[in-house]
Amino acid sequence: MNGAAKRWWLLVTVSVGLLMITVDMSVLYTALPTLTQDLGADASQKLWIINAYPLVMAGLLLGAGTLGDRVGHKRMFLAGLALFGVASTVAAFAPSPAVLIGARAFLAVGAAAMMPATLSLVRTTFDDERERNIAMGVWGSMSVVGSALGPIVGGLLLEHFWWGSAFLINVPVVVIALIAGAVLAPGDSGRSDRPWDLIASAQIMIGLVGLVYAVKEATKPGPQPLHLVLALLASAAGFTLFVRRQRRQEHPLLDFALLRHPHILSGIVAASLAMFATAGVQLVLAQRLQLVVGLTPLDAGLLVAAFAAGCLPAGMVAGGLVHRSGPRPLIVGGLLAGTVGVLLTLLLTPGVVPFLRIHPDHPAWVVPGLVVAGAGTALAMTAASTAIMGNAPVHRAGMAASVEEVSYELGSLFGVAILGSALASVYTTTVHLPAGVPDAARDSLDQARTTAEDLPTDRAESLLDAAHTAFDNGYALTLLISAAALAVGCVFTARRLSRTAPEPDPNPDPEQQPESVAGLPPTWQPPEATPTHKEVHPMTDSC
């Protein structure tokens, strides 16, 4: 196999690994109602089943990136695949919500090992700038497509198998990817002088767990002030200790100089907010289509997949254009299109907006909005990948890849935590139960449906009407929050990317940063200032 073919087959391999990781992020969106019933999970356990995966991954990704720099990214990719396969098997046969939450956390360990390695392997394998940008476009599209395809995979499997099949399907994919990765990925011994800071990973994990717990506590009916305060204190302590430790380390997990580069910071913000909206919209829409409209998991997953129909071609186009236009128009335009798409999805959802009545009352009306939202987020995320990786110095490749992945996971994590909690809170506080209906129906729409099964027909219909109305109140609020987040990101990145002078890297690596290229202007400039007489090399640009 020649070198060019080997490069592209490696891209296929790491993209399959990334696709599997991101599919697992959203595969439970359509399986959640069935899983909840089979395992007897309550509202809090439901959110933790979803959130354990991005939470643990976000806490480990920074450490995984620097560990990859130390031991080699090929080893990290293969080790992560093996862990992912074992955890998938445990999750498939979990007998209780607690075991499933633990298995999801273990899945995240494998995913955290793989994700920075996939991007680092792409960057180090593709030397040509144009090829590298196209490869990053494919890679970025897989992140969005995997998240969008998760509901379809979950729905399709539930049509024929039990909910555990959504995890068991990973095992044969892992085996194939392990063989291909061992053959195709370039071997690298890493740099043994780069330490791995386990303490810092624990500190950031404490900060994230405390913050997520605080969000859930603050948004639930009747929050416990003591629990909320303790969670916030733990979060603040974890993040504070992490920042102080990083500033003292010779080789930190996170070099804060990266965040001073306007393109890197804008890429992080864009990726985070795009995933925030993606995760939130998919979660609440997949539940509404099943619990309110009454669609099967497969039908709900197919409708939600309209998101993928928009994001895949847009991501490919962005990968081919970003080397000419730079990230600014793609990031800003993508976030703006995402805002419009989410609002269009809300307006076209039958029966949710009081002053807009759509006839016939068919759930497929949401498809145009999802396509536009998917295209917009794909444009933004693909350009964000190039902005982050293309402007990081070579000796920070693993760290930059980890930072990018953390931005994805934090976006997804807080999308589910904030929007899922807001949905549950609005439902609980706005539902008006008919007289004589047990108060347990106020906990969630799932519980209201279970309660209705034991009521006479007329009272059951009244209860379900009230429950559906309350759920739609929360659905409307979550989509408005998602649109607002994308709009804020659009304004922020438009202003930030207009600043073209980056901060210098205070700690350049003399082995990786030749004097002849140190201090070059930033990779991406406004089109009118971009030189046309020479090629710009993002890999040599310093922060």
Coordinates of C-alpha atoms in Angstrom, one line a residue:
M1 CA 0.0 0.0 0.0
N2 CA 1.5 3.4 -1.0
G3 CA 1.8 6.3 1.4
A4 CA -1.1 8.3 0.1
A5 CA -3.5 5.3 0.3
K6 CA -2.2 4.4 3.8
R7 CA -2.9 8.0 5.0
W8 CA -6.5 7.9 3.9
W9 CA -7.2 4.4 5.2
L10 CA -5.8 5.6 8.5
L11 CA -8.2 8.5 8.4
V12 CA -11.0 6.0 7.8
T13 CA -9.9 4.0 10.9
V14 CA -9.6 6.9 13.3
S15 CA -12.9 8.3 12.0
V16 CA -14.6 5.0 12.7
G17 CA -13.2 5.1 16.2
L18 CA -14.4 8.7 16.6
L19 CA -17.8 7.9 15.1
M20 CA -18.2 5.1 17.6
I21 CA -17.4 7.4 20.5
T22 CA -19.8 10.1 19.5
V23 CA -22.6 7.7 18.6
D24 CA -22.4 6.4 22.2
M25 CA -22.9 10.0 23.3
S26 CA -26.4 10.1 21.9
V27 CA -27.4 6.5 21.3
L28 CA -29.4 6.5 24.5
Y29 CA -31.5 9.5 23.6
T30 CA -34.1 7.2 21.8
A31 CA -33.4 4.2 24.1
L32 CA -33.9 6.2 27.3
P33 CA -37.7 5.7 27.7
T34 CA -37.4 1.9 27.2
L35 CA -34.3 1.7 29.4
T36 CA -36.0 3.7 32.1
Q37 CA -38.9 1.3 32.2
D38 CA -36.8 -1.8 32.2
L39 CA -34.3 -0.7 34.8
G40 CA -36.7 1.3 36.9
A41 CA -34.5 4.4 36.7
D42 CA -35.7 7.6 38.3
A43 CA -35.4 11.1 36.8
S44 CA -32.0 11.8 38.5
Q45 CA -30.6 8.4 37.5
K46 CA -31.7 9.1 33.9
L47 CA -29.6 12.2 33.7
W48 CA -26.6 10.5 35.3
I49 CA -26.8 7.6 32.8
I50 CA -26.5 10.2 30.1
N51 CA -24.0 12.5 31.8
A52 CA -21.5 10.0 33.3
Y53 CA -20.0 9.5 29.8
P54 CA -19.2 13.2 28.9
L55 CA -18.4 14.1 32.5
V56 CA -15.7 11.5 33.0
M57 CA -14.4 12.0 29.5
A58 CA -14.0 15.8 30.0
G59 CA -12.2 15.2 33.2
L60 CA -9.7 12.8 31.7
L61 CA -9.1 14.3 28.2
L62 CA -6.5 16.9 29.1
G63 CA -4.4 14.2 30.9
A64 CA -5.0 11.8 28.1
G65 CA -3.6 14.2 25.5
T66 CA -0.3 14.8 27.4
L67 CA -0.1 11.1 28.2
G68 CA -0.3 10.5 24.5
D69 CA 2.6 12.9 23.9
R70 CA 4.5 10.8 26.5
V71 CA 3.8 7.2 25.5
G72 CA 2.8 7.7 21.8
H73 CA -0.6 8.4 20.2
K74 CA -0.8 5.0 18.5
R75 CA -0.5 3.2 21.8
M76 CA -3.2 5.5 23.3
F77 CA -5.5 4.8 20.4
L78 CA -5.2 1.1 20.6
A79 CA -5.4 1.0 24.4
G80 CA -8.5 3.2 24.4
L81 CA -10.2 0.9 21.8
A82 CA -9.6 -2.2 24.0
L83 CA -11.0 -0.5 27.1
F84 CA -14.0 0.8 25.1
G85 CA -14.8 -2.8 23.9
V86 CA -14.7 -4.2 27.5
A87 CA -16.8 -1.4 28.9
S88 CA -19.4 -1.8 26.1
T89 CA -19.9 -5.4 27.0
V90 CA -20.4 -4.6 30.7
A91 CA -22.9 -1.8 29.8
A92 CA -24.9 -4.1 27.5
F93 CA -25.7 -6.5 30.3
A94 CA -26.0 -4.0 33.2
P95 CA -28.7 -5.2 35.6
S96 CA -29.3 -1.9 37.4
P97 CA -29.0 1.9 36.8
A98 CA -26.0 2.0 39.1
V99 CA -24.1 -0.6 37.1
L100 CA -25.0 1.1 33.9
I101 CA -23.8 4.5 35.2
G102 CA -20.5 2.8 36.3
A103 CA -20.1 1.1 32.9
R104 CA -20.7 4.4 31.1
A105 CA -18.0 6.0 33.2
F106 CA -15.6 3.2 32.2
L107 CA -16.6 3.7 28.6
A108 CA -15.5 7.3 29.0
V109 CA -12.0 6.2 30.1
G110 CA -11.5 4.4 26.9
A111 CA -13.0 7.2 24.8
A112 CA -10.8 9.7 26.6
A113 CA -7.7 7.7 25.7
M114 CA -8.8 7.5 22.0
M115 CA -10.1 10.9 21.2
P116 CA -6.9 13.1 21.4
A117 CA -5.0 10.3 19.7
T118 CA -7.3 10.3 16.7
L119 CA -6.8 14.0 16.0
S120 CA -3.1 13.9 16.7
L121 CA -2.6 11.0 14.3
V122 CA -4.5 13.0 11.6
R123 CA -2.3 16.0 12.2
T124 CA 1.0 14.1 12.2
T125 CA 0.1 11.9 9.2
F126 CA -1.1 14.5 6.8
D127 CA 1.8 16.8 5.9
D128 CA 0.1 18.7 3.0
E129 CA -1.9 21.6 4.3
R130 CA -4.8 21.1 1.9
E131 CA -5.0 17.4 2.6
R132 CA -4.8 18.0 6.3
N133 CA -7.7 20.5 6.2
I134 CA -9.8 18.1 4.2
A135 CA -8.9 15.3 6.7
M136 CA -9.8 17.5 9.6
G137 CA -13.1 18.3 7.9
V138 CA -13.9 14.6 7.7
W139 CA -12.8 14.2 11.3
G140 CA -14.9 17.2 12.5
S141 CA -17.9 15.9 10.5
M142 CA -17.7 12.5 12.2
S143 CA -18.0 14.3 15.6
V144 CA -21.3 15.8 14.6
V145 CA -22.6 12.9 12.4
G146 CA -21.9 10.4 15.2
S147 CA -23.9 12.5 17.6
A148 CA -26.7 12.8 15.1
L149 CA -26.7 9.2 14.1
G150 CA -26.9 7.9 17.7
P151 CA -30.7 8.2 17.9
I152 CA -31.1 6.3 14.7
V153 CA -28.8 3.5 15.8
G154 CA -30.6 3.3 19.1
G155 CA -34.0 3.3 17.5
L156 CA -33.1 0.7 14.9
L157 CA -31.7 -1.7 17.4
L158 CA -34.7 -1.3 19.8
E159 CA -36.9 -2.4 16.9
H160 CA -35.4 -5.9 17.0
F161 CA -33.3 -6.3 20.2
W162 CA -33.1 -5.2 23.8
W163 CA -31.6 -1.8 24.8
G164 CA -28.2 -3.4 25.7
S165 CA -27.6 -4.1 22.0
A166 CA -26.9 -0.3 21.6
F167 CA -23.7 -1.0 23.5
L168 CA -22.9 -4.6 22.3
I169 CA -22.7 -3.4 18.7
N170 CA -19.5 -1.6 19.6
V171 CA -17.6 -4.9 20.1
P172 CA -17.1 -6.0 16.5
V173 CA -16.3 -2.4 15.4
V174 CA -13.6 -2.3 18.1
V175 CA -12.1 -5.6 16.9
I176 CA -11.8 -4.3 13.3
A177 CA -10.5 -0.9 14.3
L178 CA -7.8 -2.6 16.5
I179 CA -6.5 -4.6 13.6
A180 CA -6.6 -1.7 11.2
G181 CA -5.0 0.7 13.7
A182 CA -2.2 -1.6 14.5
V183 CA -1.3 -2.0 10.8
L184 CA -1.9 1.6 9.5
A185 CA -1.1 4.0 12.4
P186 CA 2.5 5.2 12.4
G187 CA 4.5 4.0 15.3
D188 CA 5.8 6.7 17.7
S189 CA 7.7 6.2 20.9
G190 CA 6.5 9.5 22.4
R191 CA 8.6 11.7 24.6
S192 CA 9.5 10.1 28.0
D193 CA 10.5 13.5 29.4
R194 CA 6.9 14.6 29.4
P195 CA 5.3 13.7 32.8
W196 CA 1.7 12.7 33.2
D197 CA -0.2 14.6 36.0
L198 CA -2.8 12.3 37.5
I199 CA -3.4 14.8 40.4
A200 CA -4.4 17.5 38.0
S201 CA -6.9 15.2 36.3
A202 CA -8.5 14.4 39.7
Q203 CA -8.7 18.1 40.5
I204 CA -10.5 19.0 37.3
M205 CA -12.8 16.0 37.7
I206 CA -13.8 17.2 41.2
G207 CA -14.5 20.6 39.7
L208 CA -16.7 19.3 36.9
V209 CA -18.6 16.8 39.2
G210 CA -19.3 19.5 41.7
L211 CA -20.5 22.0 39.0
V212 CA -22.8 19.4 37.3
Y213 CA -24.3 18.4 40.7
A214 CA -24.9 22.0 41.5
V215 CA -26.7 22.6 38.2
K216 CA -28.9 19.6 38.8
E217 CA -29.6 20.6 42.4
A218 CA -30.3 24.3 41.5
T219 CA -32.8 23.4 38.7
K220 CA -34.8 20.7 40.5
P221 CA -38.0 21.6 42.4
G222 CA -37.2 22.1 46.1
P223 CA -33.4 22.3 46.0
Q224 CA -31.4 21.7 49.1
P225 CA -29.4 24.9 49.8
L226 CA -26.7 23.0 51.8
H227 CA -26.2 20.5 49.0
L228 CA -26.0 23.3 46.5
V229 CA -23.4 25.3 48.5
L230 CA -21.3 22.2 49.2
A231 CA -21.3 21.3 45.5
L232 CA -20.3 24.8 44.4
L233 CA -17.5 24.9 47.1
A234 CA -16.1 21.5 45.9
S235 CA -16.3 22.7 42.3
A236 CA -14.5 26.0 43.1
A237 CA -11.8 24.2 45.1
G238 CA -11.2 21.7 42.3
F239 CA -10.9 24.3 39.6
T240 CA -8.8 26.6 41.7
L241 CA -6.3 23.9 42.7
F242 CA -6.1 22.8 39.1
V243 CA -5.3 26.3 37.8
R244 CA -2.7 26.9 40.5
R245 CA -1.0 23.5 39.8
Q246 CA -0.9 24.2 36.1
R247 CA 0.9 27.5 36.6
R248 CA 3.6 25.8 38.7
Q249 CA 4.2 22.8 36.4
E250 CA 7.0 22.8 33.8
H251 CA 4.9 20.6 31.6
P252 CA 1.2 21.4 32.5
L253 CA -1.8 19.6 31.2
L254 CA -3.1 22.9 30.0
D255 CA -0.9 25.8 28.9
F256 CA -3.0 28.8 29.4
A257 CA -1.0 30.6 26.7
L258 CA -3.1 28.6 24.2
L259 CA -6.2 30.3 25.4
R260 CA -4.8 33.7 24.6
H261 CA -4.6 33.0 20.9
P262 CA -7.9 34.5 19.5
H263 CA -8.4 31.7 16.9
I264 CA -7.8 28.9 19.4
L265 CA -10.2 30.5 22.0
S266 CA -12.8 31.2 19.3
G267 CA -12.6 27.6 18.2
I268 CA -13.1 26.3 21.7
V269 CA -16.1 28.5 22.3
A270 CA -17.6 27.6 18.9
A271 CA -17.1 23.9 19.4
S272 CA -18.5 24.0 22.9
L273 CA -21.7 25.9 22.0
A274 CA -22.3 23.9 18.9
M275 CA -22.2 20.7 20.9
F276 CA -24.3 22.3 23.7
A277 CA -27.1 23.0 21.2
T278 CA -26.7 19.6 19.4
A279 CA -26.9 17.5 22.5
G280 CA -29.8 19.5 24.0
V281 CA -31.9 19.6 20.9
Q282 CA -31.5 15.9 20.2
L283 CA -32.2 14.9 23.8
V284 CA -35.4 16.8 24.2
L285 CA -36.7 16.2 20.7
A286 CA -36.1 12.5 20.8
Q287 CA -38.0 12.2 24.1
R288 CA -40.9 14.4 22.8
L289 CA -41.3 12.4 19.6
Q290 CA -41.7 9.2 21.7
L291 CA -43.4 10.4 24.9
V292 CA -45.7 13.1 23.5
V293 CA -46.2 12.2 19.8
G294 CA -46.1 8.5 20.4
L295 CA -43.5 7.5 17.7
T296 CA -41.5 4.4 17.9
P297 CA -37.8 4.7 18.8
L298 CA -36.8 4.0 15.2
D299 CA -39.2 6.6 13.8
A300 CA -38.1 9.2 16.3
G301 CA -34.4 8.4 15.5
L302 CA -35.0 8.8 11.8
L303 CA -36.5 12.3 12.3
V304 CA -33.7 13.4 14.6
A305 CA -31.3 12.1 11.9
A306 CA -32.3 15.1 9.7
F307 CA -29.6 16.8 11.8
A308 CA -27.0 14.5 10.3
A309 CA -28.4 15.1 6.8
G310 CA -27.5 18.7 7.2
C311 CA -24.1 18.3 9.0
L312 CA -22.3 15.8 6.8
P313 CA -22.2 17.7 3.5
A314 CA -21.7 21.0 5.3
G315 CA -18.7 19.6 7.2
M316 CA -17.1 18.3 4.0
V317 CA -17.6 21.6 2.2
A318 CA -16.1 23.5 5.2
G319 CA -13.1 21.2 5.2
G320 CA -12.4 22.1 1.6
L321 CA -13.0 25.9 2.0
V322 CA -11.3 26.7 5.3
H323 CA -7.8 26.9 3.9
R324 CA -8.9 29.7 1.5
S325 CA -11.5 31.6 3.6
G326 CA -10.0 31.1 7.1
P327 CA -12.2 30.0 10.0
R328 CA -13.9 33.4 10.8
P329 CA -16.7 33.3 8.1
L330 CA -17.3 29.6 8.6
I331 CA -17.5 29.8 12.4
V332 CA -19.6 32.9 12.6
G333 CA -21.8 31.9 9.7
G334 CA -22.2 28.4 11.0
L335 CA -23.3 29.6 14.5
L336 CA -25.7 32.0 12.9
A337 CA -27.2 29.3 10.7
G338 CA -27.4 27.0 13.8
T339 CA -29.3 29.7 15.6
V340 CA -31.8 30.1 12.8
G341 CA -32.1 26.3 12.5
V342 CA -32.9 25.8 16.2
L343 CA -35.5 28.6 16.1
L344 CA -37.0 27.1 13.0
T345 CA -37.3 23.7 14.6
L346 CA -39.2 25.3 17.5
L347 CA -41.5 27.2 15.3
L348 CA -42.2 24.2 13.1
T349 CA -42.9 21.8 16.0
P350 CA -46.7 21.3 15.8
G351 CA -48.7 22.4 18.8
V352 CA -45.8 24.0 20.8
V353 CA -46.0 27.6 19.8
P354 CA -49.5 28.9 20.6
F355 CA -49.8 31.5 17.9
L356 CA -48.5 29.2 15.2
R357 CA -50.8 26.3 14.2
I358 CA -49.4 23.9 11.6
H359 CA -51.7 21.7 9.5
P360 CA -51.5 18.9 9.0
D361 CA -50.2 18.1 12.5
H362 CA -47.2 16.0 11.4
P363 CA -43.9 15.6 13.4
A364 CA -41.9 15.7 10.1
W365 CA -42.4 19.5 10.0
V366 CA -39.3 19.8 12.2
V367 CA -37.0 18.4 9.5
P368 CA -36.1 21.7 7.7
G369 CA -35.1 23.3 11.0
L370 CA -32.9 20.3 11.9
V371 CA -31.2 20.3 8.5
V372 CA -30.3 24.0 8.8
A373 CA -29.2 23.5 12.4
G374 CA -27.0 20.5 11.5
A375 CA -25.4 22.3 8.6
G376 CA -24.7 25.4 10.7
T377 CA -23.1 23.5 13.6
A378 CA -21.0 21.3 11.2
L379 CA -19.6 24.5 9.5
A380 CA -18.7 25.9 12.9
M381 CA -17.2 22.7 14.3
T382 CA -15.1 21.9 11.3
A383 CA -13.7 25.4 11.1
A384 CA -13.2 25.3 14.9
S385 CA -11.0 22.2 14.6
T386 CA -8.8 23.8 12.1
A387 CA -8.6 27.0 14.1
I388 CA -7.5 25.1 17.2
M389 CA -5.1 22.6 15.7
G390 CA -3.8 24.8 12.9
N391 CA -2.7 27.5 15.3
A392 CA -1.2 25.4 18.1
P393 CA 2.6 24.9 18.0
V394 CA 3.8 21.4 17.1
H395 CA 5.0 20.6 20.6
R396 CA 1.5 21.3 21.9
A397 CA -0.3 19.0 19.4
G398 CA -1.5 16.5 22.0
M399 CA -2.5 19.3 24.4
A400 CA -4.4 21.2 21.6
A401 CA -6.2 18.0 20.6
S402 CA -7.2 17.4 24.2
V403 CA -8.4 21.0 24.6
E404 CA -10.6 20.6 21.5
E405 CA -12.1 17.4 22.7
V406 CA -12.7 18.8 26.1
S407 CA -14.6 21.7 24.5
Y408 CA -16.8 19.1 22.7
E409 CA -17.4 17.1 25.8
L410 CA -18.1 20.1 28.0
G411 CA -20.6 21.4 25.5
S412 CA -22.4 18.0 25.4
L413 CA -22.2 17.6 29.2
F414 CA -23.7 21.0 30.0
G415 CA -26.2 20.7 27.1
V416 CA -27.6 17.6 28.7
A417 CA -27.2 18.8 32.3
I418 CA -28.6 22.3 31.9
L419 CA -31.2 21.7 29.3
G420 CA -32.3 18.3 30.7
S421 CA -32.6 19.7 34.1
A422 CA -34.5 22.8 32.8
L423 CA -36.9 20.5 31.0
A424 CA -37.5 18.4 34.1
S425 CA -37.9 21.5 36.3
V426 CA -40.4 23.3 33.9
Y427 CA -42.4 20.1 33.6
T428 CA -42.7 19.6 37.4
T429 CA -43.6 23.3 38.1
T430 CA -46.1 23.8 35.3
V431 CA -48.0 20.5 35.2
H432 CA -51.6 20.8 36.5
L433 CA -52.7 17.4 37.6
P434 CA -56.4 16.5 37.5
A435 CA -58.1 16.0 40.9
G436 CA -57.4 12.7 42.4
V437 CA -54.4 11.8 40.4
P438 CA -51.4 10.6 42.5
D439 CA -48.7 13.2 43.0
A440 CA -46.1 10.9 41.6
A441 CA -47.2 11.9 38.1
R442 CA -45.6 15.3 38.8
D443 CA -42.1 13.8 38.8
S444 CA -41.7 13.2 35.0
L445 CA -43.7 12.5 31.9
D446 CA -42.5 8.9 32.1
Q447 CA -44.1 8.6 35.5
A448 CA -47.3 10.3 34.3
R449 CA -47.6 7.8 31.5
T450 CA -47.1 4.9 34.0
T451 CA -49.7 6.5 36.4
A452 CA -52.2 6.9 33.5
E453 CA -52.2 3.1 32.8
D454 CA -54.0 2.5 36.2
L455 CA -56.6 5.3 35.7
P456 CA -60.0 5.2 34.0
T457 CA -59.9 6.4 30.4
D458 CA -61.3 9.9 30.9
R459 CA -59.0 10.7 33.8
A460 CA -56.0 9.1 32.0
E461 CA -56.6 11.3 29.0
S462 CA -56.9 14.4 31.2
L463 CA -53.6 13.5 32.9
L464 CA -51.8 12.9 29.7
D465 CA -53.0 16.2 28.1
A466 CA -51.8 18.1 31.2
A467 CA -48.5 16.2 31.2
H468 CA -47.9 16.8 27.4
T469 CA -48.6 20.5 27.8
A470 CA -46.1 20.8 30.7
F471 CA -43.5 18.9 28.7
D472 CA -43.9 21.1 25.7
N473 CA -43.4 24.1 28.0
G474 CA -40.0 22.7 28.9
Y475 CA -39.3 21.7 25.3
A476 CA -39.9 25.3 24.1
L477 CA -37.6 26.7 26.8
T478 CA -34.7 24.4 26.1
L479 CA -34.8 25.2 22.4
L480 CA -34.8 28.9 23.2
I481 CA -31.8 28.5 25.5
S482 CA -30.0 26.6 22.8
A483 CA -30.7 29.2 20.2
A484 CA -29.6 32.0 22.6
A485 CA -26.3 30.1 23.3
L486 CA -25.5 29.9 19.6
A487 CA -26.3 33.5 19.0
V488 CA -24.0 34.6 21.9
G489 CA -21.3 32.4 20.4
C490 CA -21.8 34.0 17.0
V491 CA -21.3 37.5 18.4
F492 CA -18.3 36.5 20.6
T493 CA -16.4 34.8 17.8
A494 CA -17.2 37.5 15.3
R495 CA -15.6 40.1 17.6
R496 CA -12.7 37.9 18.8
L497 CA -11.7 36.7 15.4
S498 CA -11.3 40.3 14.2
R499 CA -8.2 40.5 16.4
T500 CA -5.5 39.0 14.3
A501 CA -2.4 39.4 16.6
P502 CA -2.0 36.4 18.9
E503 CA -0.1 36.3 22.1
P504 CA 3.4 34.9 21.8
D505 CA 4.1 31.5 23.2
P506 CA 6.0 32.2 26.5
N507 CA 7.4 28.7 26.6
P508 CA 8.4 27.7 23.0
D509 CA 10.0 24.3 22.5
P510 CA 13.4 24.9 20.9
E511 CA 13.4 21.3 19.5
Q512 CA 10.0 21.8 17.8
Q513 CA 10.0 25.5 17.1
P514 CA 12.7 26.5 14.7
E515 CA 13.9 30.1 14.8
S516 CA 13.1 30.6 11.1
V517 CA 9.4 30.3 11.7
A518 CA 9.0 31.6 15.2
G519 CA 6.9 34.7 15.4
L520 CA 5.1 34.2 12.1
P521 CA 1.8 36.1 11.9
P522 CA -1.3 34.0 12.8
T523 CA -2.4 31.4 10.3
W524 CA -5.8 32.9 9.5
Q525 CA -6.2 36.6 8.7
P526 CA -9.1 38.5 7.3
P527 CA -9.4 37.7 3.6
E528 CA -8.2 41.1 2.5
A529 CA -5.0 40.7 4.5
T530 CA -4.2 37.1 3.6
P531 CA -1.0 36.9 1.5
T532 CA -1.6 35.4 -1.9
H533 CA 2.0 34.9 -3.0
K534 CA 2.9 32.1 -0.6
E535 CA 1.5 29.2 1.3
V536 CA 0.8 29.6 5.0
H537 CA 1.7 26.7 7.2
P538 CA -0.5 26.5 10.3
M539 CA 1.7 23.8 12.0
T540 CA 4.6 26.2 12.4
D541 CA 2.5 29.1 13.8
S542 CA 3.3 29.9 17.4
C543 CA 0.8 30.9 20.1

